[in-house]
Coordinates of C-alpha atoms and ligand atoms in Angstrom, one line a residue:
X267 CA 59.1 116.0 10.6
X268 CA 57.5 115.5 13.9
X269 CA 58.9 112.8 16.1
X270 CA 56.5 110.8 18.6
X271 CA 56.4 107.1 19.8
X272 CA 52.4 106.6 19.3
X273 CA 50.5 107.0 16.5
X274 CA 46.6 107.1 16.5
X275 CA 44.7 104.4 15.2
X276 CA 44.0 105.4 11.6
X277 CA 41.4 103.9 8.9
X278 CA 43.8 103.9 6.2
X279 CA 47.0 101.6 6.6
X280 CA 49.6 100.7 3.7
X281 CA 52.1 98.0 4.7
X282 CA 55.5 98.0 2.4
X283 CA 58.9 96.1 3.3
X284 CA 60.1 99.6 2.6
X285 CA 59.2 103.0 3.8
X286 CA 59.4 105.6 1.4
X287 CA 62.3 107.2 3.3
X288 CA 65.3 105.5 4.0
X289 CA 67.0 106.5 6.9
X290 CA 70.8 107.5 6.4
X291 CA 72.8 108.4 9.0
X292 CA 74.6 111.5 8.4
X293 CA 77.8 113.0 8.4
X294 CA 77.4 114.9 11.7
X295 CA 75.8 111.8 13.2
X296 CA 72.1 113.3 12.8
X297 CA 69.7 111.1 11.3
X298 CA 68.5 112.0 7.4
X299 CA 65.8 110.4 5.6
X300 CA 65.9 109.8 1.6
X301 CA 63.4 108.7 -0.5
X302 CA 63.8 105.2 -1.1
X303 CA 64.4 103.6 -4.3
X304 CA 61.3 101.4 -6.8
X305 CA 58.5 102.0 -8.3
X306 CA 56.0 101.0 -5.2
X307 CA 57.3 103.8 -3.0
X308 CA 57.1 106.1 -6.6
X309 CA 53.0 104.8 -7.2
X310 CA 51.7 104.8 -3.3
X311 CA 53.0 108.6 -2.5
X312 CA 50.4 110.1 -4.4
X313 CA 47.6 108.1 -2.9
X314 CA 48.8 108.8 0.6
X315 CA 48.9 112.7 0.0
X316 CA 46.6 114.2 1.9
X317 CA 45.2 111.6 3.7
X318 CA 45.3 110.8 7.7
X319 CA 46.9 107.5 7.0
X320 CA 49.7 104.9 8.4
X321 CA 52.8 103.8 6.7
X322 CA 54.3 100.5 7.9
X323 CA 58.3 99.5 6.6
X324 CA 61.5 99.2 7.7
X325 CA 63.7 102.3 7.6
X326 CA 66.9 100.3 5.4
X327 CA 69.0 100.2 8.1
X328 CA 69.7 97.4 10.5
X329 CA 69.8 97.1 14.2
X330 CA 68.3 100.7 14.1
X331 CA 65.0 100.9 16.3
X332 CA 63.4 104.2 15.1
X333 CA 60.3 106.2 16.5
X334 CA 57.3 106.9 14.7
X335 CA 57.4 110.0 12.5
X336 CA 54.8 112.2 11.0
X337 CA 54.9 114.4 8.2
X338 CA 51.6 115.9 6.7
X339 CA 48.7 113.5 7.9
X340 CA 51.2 110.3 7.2
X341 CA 52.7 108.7 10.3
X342 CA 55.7 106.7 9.4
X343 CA 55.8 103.7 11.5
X344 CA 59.5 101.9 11.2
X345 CA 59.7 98.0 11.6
X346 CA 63.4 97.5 12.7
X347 CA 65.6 94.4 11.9
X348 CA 68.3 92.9 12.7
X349 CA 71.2 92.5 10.5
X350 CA 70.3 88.2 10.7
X351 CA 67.1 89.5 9.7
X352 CA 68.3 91.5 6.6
X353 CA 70.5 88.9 5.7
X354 CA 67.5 86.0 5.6
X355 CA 64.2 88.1 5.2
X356 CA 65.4 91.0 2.8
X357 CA 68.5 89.6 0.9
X358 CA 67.4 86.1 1.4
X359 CA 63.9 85.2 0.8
X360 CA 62.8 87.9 -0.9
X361 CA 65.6 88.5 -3.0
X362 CA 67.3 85.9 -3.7
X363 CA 64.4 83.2 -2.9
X364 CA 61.1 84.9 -4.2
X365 CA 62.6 87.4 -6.6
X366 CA 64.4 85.0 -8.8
X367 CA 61.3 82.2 -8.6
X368 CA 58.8 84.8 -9.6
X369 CA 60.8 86.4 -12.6
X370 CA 60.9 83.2 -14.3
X371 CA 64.1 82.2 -12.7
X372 CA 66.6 84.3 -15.0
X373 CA 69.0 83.5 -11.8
X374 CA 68.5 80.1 -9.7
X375 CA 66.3 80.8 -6.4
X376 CA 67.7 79.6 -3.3
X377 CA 66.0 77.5 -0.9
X378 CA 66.8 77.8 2.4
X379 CA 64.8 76.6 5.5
X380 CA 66.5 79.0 8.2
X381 CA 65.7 82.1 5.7
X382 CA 61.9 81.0 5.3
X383 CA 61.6 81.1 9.4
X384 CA 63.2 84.5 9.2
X385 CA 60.6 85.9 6.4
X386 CA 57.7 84.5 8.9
X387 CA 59.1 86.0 11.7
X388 CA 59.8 90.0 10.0
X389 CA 55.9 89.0 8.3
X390 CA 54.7 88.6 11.9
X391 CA 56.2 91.6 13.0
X392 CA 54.8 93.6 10.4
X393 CA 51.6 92.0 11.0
X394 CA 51.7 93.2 14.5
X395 CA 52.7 97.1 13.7
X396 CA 49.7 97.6 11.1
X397 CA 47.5 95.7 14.2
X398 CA 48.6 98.3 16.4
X399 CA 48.2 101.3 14.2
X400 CA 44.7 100.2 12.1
X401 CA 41.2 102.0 13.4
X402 CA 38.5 99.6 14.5
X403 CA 37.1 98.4 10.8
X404 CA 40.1 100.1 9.2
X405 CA 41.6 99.0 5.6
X406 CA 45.5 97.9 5.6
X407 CA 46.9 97.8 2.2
X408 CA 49.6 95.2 2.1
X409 CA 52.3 95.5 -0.6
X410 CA 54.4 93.1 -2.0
X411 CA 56.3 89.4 -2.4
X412 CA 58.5 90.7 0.5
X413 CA 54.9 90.5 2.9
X414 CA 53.0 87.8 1.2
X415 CA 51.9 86.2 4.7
X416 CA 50.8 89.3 6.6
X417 CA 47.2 89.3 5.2
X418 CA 46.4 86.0 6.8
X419 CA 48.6 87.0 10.2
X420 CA 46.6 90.3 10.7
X421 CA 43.3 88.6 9.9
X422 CA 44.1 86.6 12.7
X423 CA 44.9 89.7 14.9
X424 CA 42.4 91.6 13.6
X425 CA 39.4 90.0 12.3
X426 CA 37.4 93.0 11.8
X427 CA 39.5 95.1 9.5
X428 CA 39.0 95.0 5.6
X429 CA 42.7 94.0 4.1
X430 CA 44.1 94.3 0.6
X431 CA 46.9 92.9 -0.8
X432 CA 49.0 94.2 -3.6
X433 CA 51.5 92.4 -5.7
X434 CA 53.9 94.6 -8.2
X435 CA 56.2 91.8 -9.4
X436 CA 55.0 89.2 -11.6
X437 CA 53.2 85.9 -10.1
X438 CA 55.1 83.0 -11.8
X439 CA 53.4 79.8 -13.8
X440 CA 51.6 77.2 -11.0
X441 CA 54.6 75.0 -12.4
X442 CA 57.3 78.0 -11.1
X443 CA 55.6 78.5 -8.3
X444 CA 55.5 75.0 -7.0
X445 CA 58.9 74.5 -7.0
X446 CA 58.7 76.6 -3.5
X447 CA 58.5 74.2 -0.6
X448 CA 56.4 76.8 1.2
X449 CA 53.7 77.1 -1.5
X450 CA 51.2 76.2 0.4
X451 CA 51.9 78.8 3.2
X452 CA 52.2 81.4 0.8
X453 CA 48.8 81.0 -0.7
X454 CA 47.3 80.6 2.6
X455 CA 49.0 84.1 3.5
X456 CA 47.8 86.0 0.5
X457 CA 44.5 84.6 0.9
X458 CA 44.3 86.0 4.2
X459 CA 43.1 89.2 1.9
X460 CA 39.5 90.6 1.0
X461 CA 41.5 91.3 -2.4
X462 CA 44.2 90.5 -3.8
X463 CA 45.6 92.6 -6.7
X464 CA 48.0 91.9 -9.6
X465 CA 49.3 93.7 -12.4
X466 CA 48.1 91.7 -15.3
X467 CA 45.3 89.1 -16.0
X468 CA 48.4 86.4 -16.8
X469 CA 49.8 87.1 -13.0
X470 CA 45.7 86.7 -11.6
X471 CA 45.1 83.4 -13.7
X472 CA 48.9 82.2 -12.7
X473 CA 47.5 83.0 -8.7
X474 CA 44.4 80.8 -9.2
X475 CA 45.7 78.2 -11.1
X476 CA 48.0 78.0 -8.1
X477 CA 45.5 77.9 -5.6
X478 CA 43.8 74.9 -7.5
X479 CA 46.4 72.8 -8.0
X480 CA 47.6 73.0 -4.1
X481 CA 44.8 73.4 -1.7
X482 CA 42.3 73.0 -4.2
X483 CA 39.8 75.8 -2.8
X484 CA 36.5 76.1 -5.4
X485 CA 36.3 79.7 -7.3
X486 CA 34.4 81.4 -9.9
X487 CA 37.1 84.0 -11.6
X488 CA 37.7 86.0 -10.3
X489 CA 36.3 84.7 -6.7
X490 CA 38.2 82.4 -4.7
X491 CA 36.1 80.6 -1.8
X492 CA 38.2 79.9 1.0
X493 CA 37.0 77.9 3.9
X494 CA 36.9 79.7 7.3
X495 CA 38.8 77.8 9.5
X496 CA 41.7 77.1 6.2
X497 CA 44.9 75.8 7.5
X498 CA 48.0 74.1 6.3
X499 CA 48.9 71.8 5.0
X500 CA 45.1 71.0 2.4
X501 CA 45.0 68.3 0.5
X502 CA 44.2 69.8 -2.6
X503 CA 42.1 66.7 -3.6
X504 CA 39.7 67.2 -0.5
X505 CA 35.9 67.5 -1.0
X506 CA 35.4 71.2 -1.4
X507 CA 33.4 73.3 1.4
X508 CA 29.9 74.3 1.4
X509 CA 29.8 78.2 0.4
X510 CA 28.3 78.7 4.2
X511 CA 31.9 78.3 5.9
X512 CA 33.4 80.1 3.5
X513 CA 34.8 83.7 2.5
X514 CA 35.4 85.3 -1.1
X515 CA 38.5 86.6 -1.7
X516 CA 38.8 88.4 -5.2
X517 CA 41.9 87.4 -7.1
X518 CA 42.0 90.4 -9.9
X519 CA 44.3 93.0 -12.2
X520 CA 44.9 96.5 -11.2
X521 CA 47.2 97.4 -13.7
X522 CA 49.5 100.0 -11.8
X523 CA 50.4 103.6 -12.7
X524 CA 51.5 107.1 -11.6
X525 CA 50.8 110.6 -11.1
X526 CA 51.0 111.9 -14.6
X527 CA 49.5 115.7 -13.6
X528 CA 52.9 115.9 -11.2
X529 CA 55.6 114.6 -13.5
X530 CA 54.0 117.3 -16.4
X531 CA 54.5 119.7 -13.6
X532 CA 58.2 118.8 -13.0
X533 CA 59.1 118.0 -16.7
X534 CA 57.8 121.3 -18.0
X535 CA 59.6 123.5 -15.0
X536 CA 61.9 126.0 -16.6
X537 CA 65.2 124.8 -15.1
X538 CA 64.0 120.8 -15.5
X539 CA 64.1 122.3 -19.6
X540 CA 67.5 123.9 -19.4
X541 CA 69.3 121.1 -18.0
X542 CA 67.7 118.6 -21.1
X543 CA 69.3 121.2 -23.5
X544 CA 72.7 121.5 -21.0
X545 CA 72.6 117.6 -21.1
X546 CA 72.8 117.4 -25.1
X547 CA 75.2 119.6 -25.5
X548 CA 77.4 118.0 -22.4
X549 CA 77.2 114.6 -24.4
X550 CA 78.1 116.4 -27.7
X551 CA 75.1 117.3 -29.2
X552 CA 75.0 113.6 -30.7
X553 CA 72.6 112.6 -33.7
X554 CA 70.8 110.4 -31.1
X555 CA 70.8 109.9 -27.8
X556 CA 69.2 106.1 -26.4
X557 CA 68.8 106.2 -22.8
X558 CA 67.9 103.2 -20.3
X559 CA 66.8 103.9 -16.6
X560 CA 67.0 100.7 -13.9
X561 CA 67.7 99.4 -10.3
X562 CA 71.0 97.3 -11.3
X563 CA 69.0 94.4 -11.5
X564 CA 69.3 91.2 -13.9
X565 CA 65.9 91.4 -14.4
X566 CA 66.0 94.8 -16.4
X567 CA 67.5 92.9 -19.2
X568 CA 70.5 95.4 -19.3
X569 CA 73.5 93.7 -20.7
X570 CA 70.8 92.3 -23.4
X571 CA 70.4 96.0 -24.6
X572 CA 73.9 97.1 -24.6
X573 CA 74.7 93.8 -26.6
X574 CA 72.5 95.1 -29.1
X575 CA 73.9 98.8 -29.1
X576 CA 77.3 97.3 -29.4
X577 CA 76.5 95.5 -32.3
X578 CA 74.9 98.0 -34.4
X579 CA 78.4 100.3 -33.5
X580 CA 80.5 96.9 -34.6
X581 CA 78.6 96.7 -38.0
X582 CA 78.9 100.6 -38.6
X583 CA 74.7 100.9 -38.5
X584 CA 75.4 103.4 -35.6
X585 CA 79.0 105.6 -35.0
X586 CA 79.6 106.2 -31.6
X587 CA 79.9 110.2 -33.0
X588 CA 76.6 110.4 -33.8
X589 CA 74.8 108.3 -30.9
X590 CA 75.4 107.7 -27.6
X591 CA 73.8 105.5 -25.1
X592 CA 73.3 106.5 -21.5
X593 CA 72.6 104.1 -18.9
X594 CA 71.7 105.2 -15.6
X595 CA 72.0 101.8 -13.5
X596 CA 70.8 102.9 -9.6
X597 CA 72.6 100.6 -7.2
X598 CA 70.6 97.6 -5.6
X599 CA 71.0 95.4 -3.2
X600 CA 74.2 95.3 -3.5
X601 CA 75.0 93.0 -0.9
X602 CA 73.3 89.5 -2.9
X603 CA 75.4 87.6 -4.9
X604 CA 73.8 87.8 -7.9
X605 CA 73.9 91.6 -7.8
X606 CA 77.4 92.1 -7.4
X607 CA 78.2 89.4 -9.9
X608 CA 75.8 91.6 -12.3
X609 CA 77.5 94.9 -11.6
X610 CA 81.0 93.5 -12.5
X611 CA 79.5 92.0 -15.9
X612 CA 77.8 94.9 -16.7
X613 CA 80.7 96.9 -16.0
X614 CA 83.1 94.6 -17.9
X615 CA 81.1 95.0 -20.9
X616 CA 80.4 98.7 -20.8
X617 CA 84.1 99.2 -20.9
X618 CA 84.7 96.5 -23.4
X619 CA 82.3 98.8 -25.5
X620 CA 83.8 102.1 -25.0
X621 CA 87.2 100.6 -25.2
X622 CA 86.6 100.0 -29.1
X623 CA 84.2 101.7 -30.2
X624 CA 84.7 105.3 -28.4
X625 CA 86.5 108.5 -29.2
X626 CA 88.6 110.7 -26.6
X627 CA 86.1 112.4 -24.8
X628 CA 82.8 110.8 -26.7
X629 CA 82.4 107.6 -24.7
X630 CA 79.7 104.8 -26.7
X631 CA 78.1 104.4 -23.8
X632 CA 77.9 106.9 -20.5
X633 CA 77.2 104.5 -17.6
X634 CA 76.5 105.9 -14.2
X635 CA 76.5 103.8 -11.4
X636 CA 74.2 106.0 -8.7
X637 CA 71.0 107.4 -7.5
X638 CA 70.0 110.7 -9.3
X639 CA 67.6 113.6 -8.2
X640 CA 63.8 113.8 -9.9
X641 CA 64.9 116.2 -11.6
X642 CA 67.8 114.9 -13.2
X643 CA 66.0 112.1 -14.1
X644 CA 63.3 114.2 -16.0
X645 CA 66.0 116.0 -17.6
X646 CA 67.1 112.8 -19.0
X647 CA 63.9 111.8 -19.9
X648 CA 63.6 115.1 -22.2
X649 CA 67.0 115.3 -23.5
X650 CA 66.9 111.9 -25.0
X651 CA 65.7 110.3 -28.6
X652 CA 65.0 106.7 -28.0
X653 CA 63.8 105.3 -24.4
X654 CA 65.2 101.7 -23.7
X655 CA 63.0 99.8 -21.6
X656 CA 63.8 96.1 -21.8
X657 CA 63.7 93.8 -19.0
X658 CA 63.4 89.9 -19.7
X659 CA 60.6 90.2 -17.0
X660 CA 59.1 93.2 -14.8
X661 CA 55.7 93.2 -13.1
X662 CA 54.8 96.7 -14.7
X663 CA 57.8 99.2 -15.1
X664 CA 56.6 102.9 -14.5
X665 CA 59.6 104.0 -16.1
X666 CA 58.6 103.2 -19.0
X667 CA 55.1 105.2 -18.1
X668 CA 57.0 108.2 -16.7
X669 CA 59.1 108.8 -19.8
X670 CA 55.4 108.6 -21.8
X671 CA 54.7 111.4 -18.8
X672 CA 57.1 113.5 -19.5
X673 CA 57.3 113.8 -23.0
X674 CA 54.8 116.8 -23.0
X675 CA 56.7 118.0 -26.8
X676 CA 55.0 114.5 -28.2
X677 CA 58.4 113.6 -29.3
X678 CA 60.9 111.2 -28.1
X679 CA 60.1 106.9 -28.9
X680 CA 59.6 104.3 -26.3
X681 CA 61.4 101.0 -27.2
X682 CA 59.5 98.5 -24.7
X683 CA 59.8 95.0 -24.3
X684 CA 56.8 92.5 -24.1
X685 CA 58.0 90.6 -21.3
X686 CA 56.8 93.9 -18.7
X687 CA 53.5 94.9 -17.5
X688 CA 53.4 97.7 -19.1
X689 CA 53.4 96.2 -22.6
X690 CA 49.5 95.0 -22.0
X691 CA 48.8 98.8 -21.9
X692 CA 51.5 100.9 -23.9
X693 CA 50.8 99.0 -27.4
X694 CA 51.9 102.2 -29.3
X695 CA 55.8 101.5 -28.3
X696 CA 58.1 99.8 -30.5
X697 CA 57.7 96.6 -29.1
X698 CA 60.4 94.3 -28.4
X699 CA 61.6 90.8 -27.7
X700 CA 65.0 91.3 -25.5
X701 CA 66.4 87.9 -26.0
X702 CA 66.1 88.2 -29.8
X703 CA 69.0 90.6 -30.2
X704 CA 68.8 91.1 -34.1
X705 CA 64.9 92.2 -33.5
X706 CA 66.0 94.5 -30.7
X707 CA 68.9 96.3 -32.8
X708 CA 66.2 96.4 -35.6
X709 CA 63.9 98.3 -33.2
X710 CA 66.8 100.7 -32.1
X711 CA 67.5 101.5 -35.8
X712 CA 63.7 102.1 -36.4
X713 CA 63.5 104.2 -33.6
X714 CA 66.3 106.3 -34.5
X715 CA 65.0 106.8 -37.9
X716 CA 61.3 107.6 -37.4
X717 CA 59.8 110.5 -39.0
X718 CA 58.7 113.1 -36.5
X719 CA 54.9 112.5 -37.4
X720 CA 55.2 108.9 -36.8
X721 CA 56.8 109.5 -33.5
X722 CA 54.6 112.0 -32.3
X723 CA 51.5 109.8 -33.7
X724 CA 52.2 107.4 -31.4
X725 CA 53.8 109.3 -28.5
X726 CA 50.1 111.2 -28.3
X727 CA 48.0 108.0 -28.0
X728 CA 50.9 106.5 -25.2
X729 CA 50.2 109.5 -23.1
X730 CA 46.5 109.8 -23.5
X731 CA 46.4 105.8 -22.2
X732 CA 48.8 107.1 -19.2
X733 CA 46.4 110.0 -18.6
X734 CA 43.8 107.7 -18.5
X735 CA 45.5 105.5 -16.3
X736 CA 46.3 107.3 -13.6
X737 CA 47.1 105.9 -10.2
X738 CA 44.1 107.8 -8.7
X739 CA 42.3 105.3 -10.9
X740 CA 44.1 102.2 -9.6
X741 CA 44.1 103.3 -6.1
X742 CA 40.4 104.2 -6.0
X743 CA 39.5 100.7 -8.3
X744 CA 41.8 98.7 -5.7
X745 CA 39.6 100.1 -2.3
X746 CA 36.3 99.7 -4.5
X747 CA 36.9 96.4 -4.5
X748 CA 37.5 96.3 -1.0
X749 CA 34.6 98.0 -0.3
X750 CA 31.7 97.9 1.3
X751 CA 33.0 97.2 4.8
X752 CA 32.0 94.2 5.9
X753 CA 29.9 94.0 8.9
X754 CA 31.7 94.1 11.7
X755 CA 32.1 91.2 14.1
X756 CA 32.6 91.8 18.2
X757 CA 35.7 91.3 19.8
Ligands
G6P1161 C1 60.6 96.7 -6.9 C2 59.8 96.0 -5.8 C3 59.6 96.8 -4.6 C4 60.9 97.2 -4.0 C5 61.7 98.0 -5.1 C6 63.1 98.4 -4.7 O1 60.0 97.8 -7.4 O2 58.5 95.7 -6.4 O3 58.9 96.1 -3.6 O4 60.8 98.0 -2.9 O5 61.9 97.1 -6.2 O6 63.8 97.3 -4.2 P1 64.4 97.3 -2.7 O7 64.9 95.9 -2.6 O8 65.5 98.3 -2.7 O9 63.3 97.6 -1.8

């Protein structure tokens, strides 16, 4: 990893709150980078391999200023904070503001003025480092609820670059999203775009419905016409603006997805195999094994699942000596309330669980509260029976898609719940309802009991739709869109 503090102007920038690498410092005081944790770091890497390209983010620690880095033709380009900053950009706004809104409020959002001047102040800043970095006529990709007004700040710095916007969470109901005082500001941020991307048609039509009802800008779906010289506050009843002092900004789907060629690679490796087998018999070689994979987030719908699993063990449907359910829960921003409230429930119950219903050494459920390696992970992924995927609400969930991936053997069920993005694509899963816990434990039971045909019937047509879908595919139907360049203006 080469260390410099200047990076060449590039033609291909991608803007994320996060860089793909965390920096850690290490025992012996040197710095160490680890990959950072969410499926938007997991989906860009592929699509930055390769390529002489920028990456904007902040490095994960605070008050830590950090050079540019490059490795391969990627220059790393770290956006520091401070720890105010974290506290009312990251933890506030984003996650404990934006998150909550646009998951359909599972937890109250929190509105605070001094963390809204915060978020515009980190936006800025991010605005200025992709400036800095981006060729003359270069594309910045912007990722994210954590950067929704950098498109329109680095339109202003930059009029002549070509920007895109990408947003992996969900984009609430107009009715959700006005609760926000800042709407207006928001949509005037993402606007700042050539394109701005979501993950299904519901979030696109919930963006323009937005726009309608608060600054009342004319469009044609998927075309939103946005004046030139836009500024807030709009009266969204004002006479609409001849097309001549406008610009189009397509509001559209991208349905996200990953690099299905390199998880066969790693799920088919000899000692990836080896561990699946090692893993069975290390849990007992159980009847069946369910697993669940999340960030520790309430959003995952976690404590919904094991209610259901603790049920069925209650009623005698399942034994805890024949099935086991693992739950890998990675930890997440573990300094917001709502997080560390969930971790203590989700712990409380877990052991409330295994507390009747295990046997000495053969726990109900195997919990692990920690970050795992790739490869354990795939391991997993083979070595278990029944894949859990249930949140109440997730933008798309590439879990879910990199189980499908993995499963090369055509066996193995995916239990999914509607409420994800991934549902409008994987329609082959044993689909679910999380809040409806009798349908859920119904699902479970059906999943353990499929007949191998059934299960590898459907587990063929969920990977050929992956295959399909790969994120080359999304990546290169994103910059289509983006493209051609427009022409450029002088400066
Ligand atoms: C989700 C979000 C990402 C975020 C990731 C991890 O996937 O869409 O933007 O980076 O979670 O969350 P964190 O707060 O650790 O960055």
């Amino acid at each position: 990893m080469a260390g410099s503090t200047r990076t060449p102007p590039v033609d291909f920038v991608v803007v994320s709150n996060r860089l793909p690498v965390d920096a850690k410092p290490g025992a012996d005081g040197e710095q160490q980078w680890v990959t950072s944790p969410g499926g938007l770091v997991a989906a860009l890497q592929p699509v930055m391999a390769g390529r002489e390209a920028a990456w904007v983010g902040w490095p994960g620690l605070a008050d830590t200023p950090l050079e540019t880095f490059s490795l391969d033709r990627t220059h790393y380009v770290p956006v520091s904070m401070s720890e105010r900053e974290v506290a009312e950009h990251y933890e506030g706004m984003s996650n404990a503001t934006i998150w909550p809104l646009y998951h359909d409020v599972i937890v109250a959002p929190q509105f605070h003025r001094d963390w809204w001047e915060t978020y515009r102040v980190v936006n800025q800043r991010f605005a200025e480092a992709a400036a800095a970095v981006a060729s003359e006529g270069g594309f910045v990709w912007v990722q994210d609820y954590q950067l929704q007004l950098v498109p329109q700040m680095l339109r202003v710095l930059r009029p002549d670059l070509r920007i895109g916007y990408f947003h992996h969470i969900p984009f609430p109901s107009s009715e959700l999203f006005g609760q926000l005082p800042w709407r207006q500001e928001i949509l005037h941020g993402l606007l700042g775009a050539d394109v701005v991307g979501f993950q299904r048609a519901v979030d696109a039509s919930n963006m323009r419905q937005a726009v309608r009802r608060n600054v009342g800008y004319s469009m044609k779906k998927p075309i939103v016409r946005v004046p030139l010289d836009a500024r807030v506050p709009r009266d969204p009843d004002s006479p609409p603006v001849t097309a001549s002092k406008t610009r189009e900004v397509r509001v559209d789907v991208f349905p996200i997805s990953l690099d299905q060629a390199a998880i066969v690679e790693l799920a088919t490796t000899d000692s990836v195999r080896a561990r699946a087998t090692a893993i069975r018999e290390e849990l007992g070689q159980p009847g069946t094994v369910f697993l669940g994979v999340d960030r520790l987030d309430y959003t995952k719908g976690i404590s919904h699942r094991l209610k259901a699993f603790g049920e069925l063990l209650a009623e005698g449907t399942l034994e805890a000596s024949d099935a086991v359910f693992v739950q890998l829960a990675s930890p997440s921003r573990e300094r917001v309330e709502s997080y560390r409230q969930l971790r203590d429930d989700i712990e409380l119950q877990v052991g409330r669980i295994n507390g009747e219903f295990g046997h000495l050494g053969r726990p109900a459920i195997v919990y692990l509260h920690q970050n795992i390696s790739r490869d354990e992970m795939m391991a997993l992924y083979l070595a278990c029976d029944v894949m859990v995927v249930t949140p109440l609400r997730d933008g798309m969930n590439l879990v879910a898609k990199e189980f499908v991936s993995a499963r090369t053997d055509n066996k193995g069920v995916l239990v999914l719940s509607e409420f994800t993005g991934a549902a409008d694509e994987l329609d082959q899963a044993l689909m679910v309802n999380p809040h409806d816990i009798d349908g859920m434990k119904e699902a479970f039971v059906q999943a353990a009991n499929m007949s191998p045909d059934e299960a590898s019937t459907r587990m063929a047509a969920l990977r050929a739709t992956v295959e399909e879908h790969d994120v080359r595919r999304w990546a290169t139907s994103f910059l289509d869109a983006v493209t051609p360049p427009r022409p450029k203006p002088r400066r």
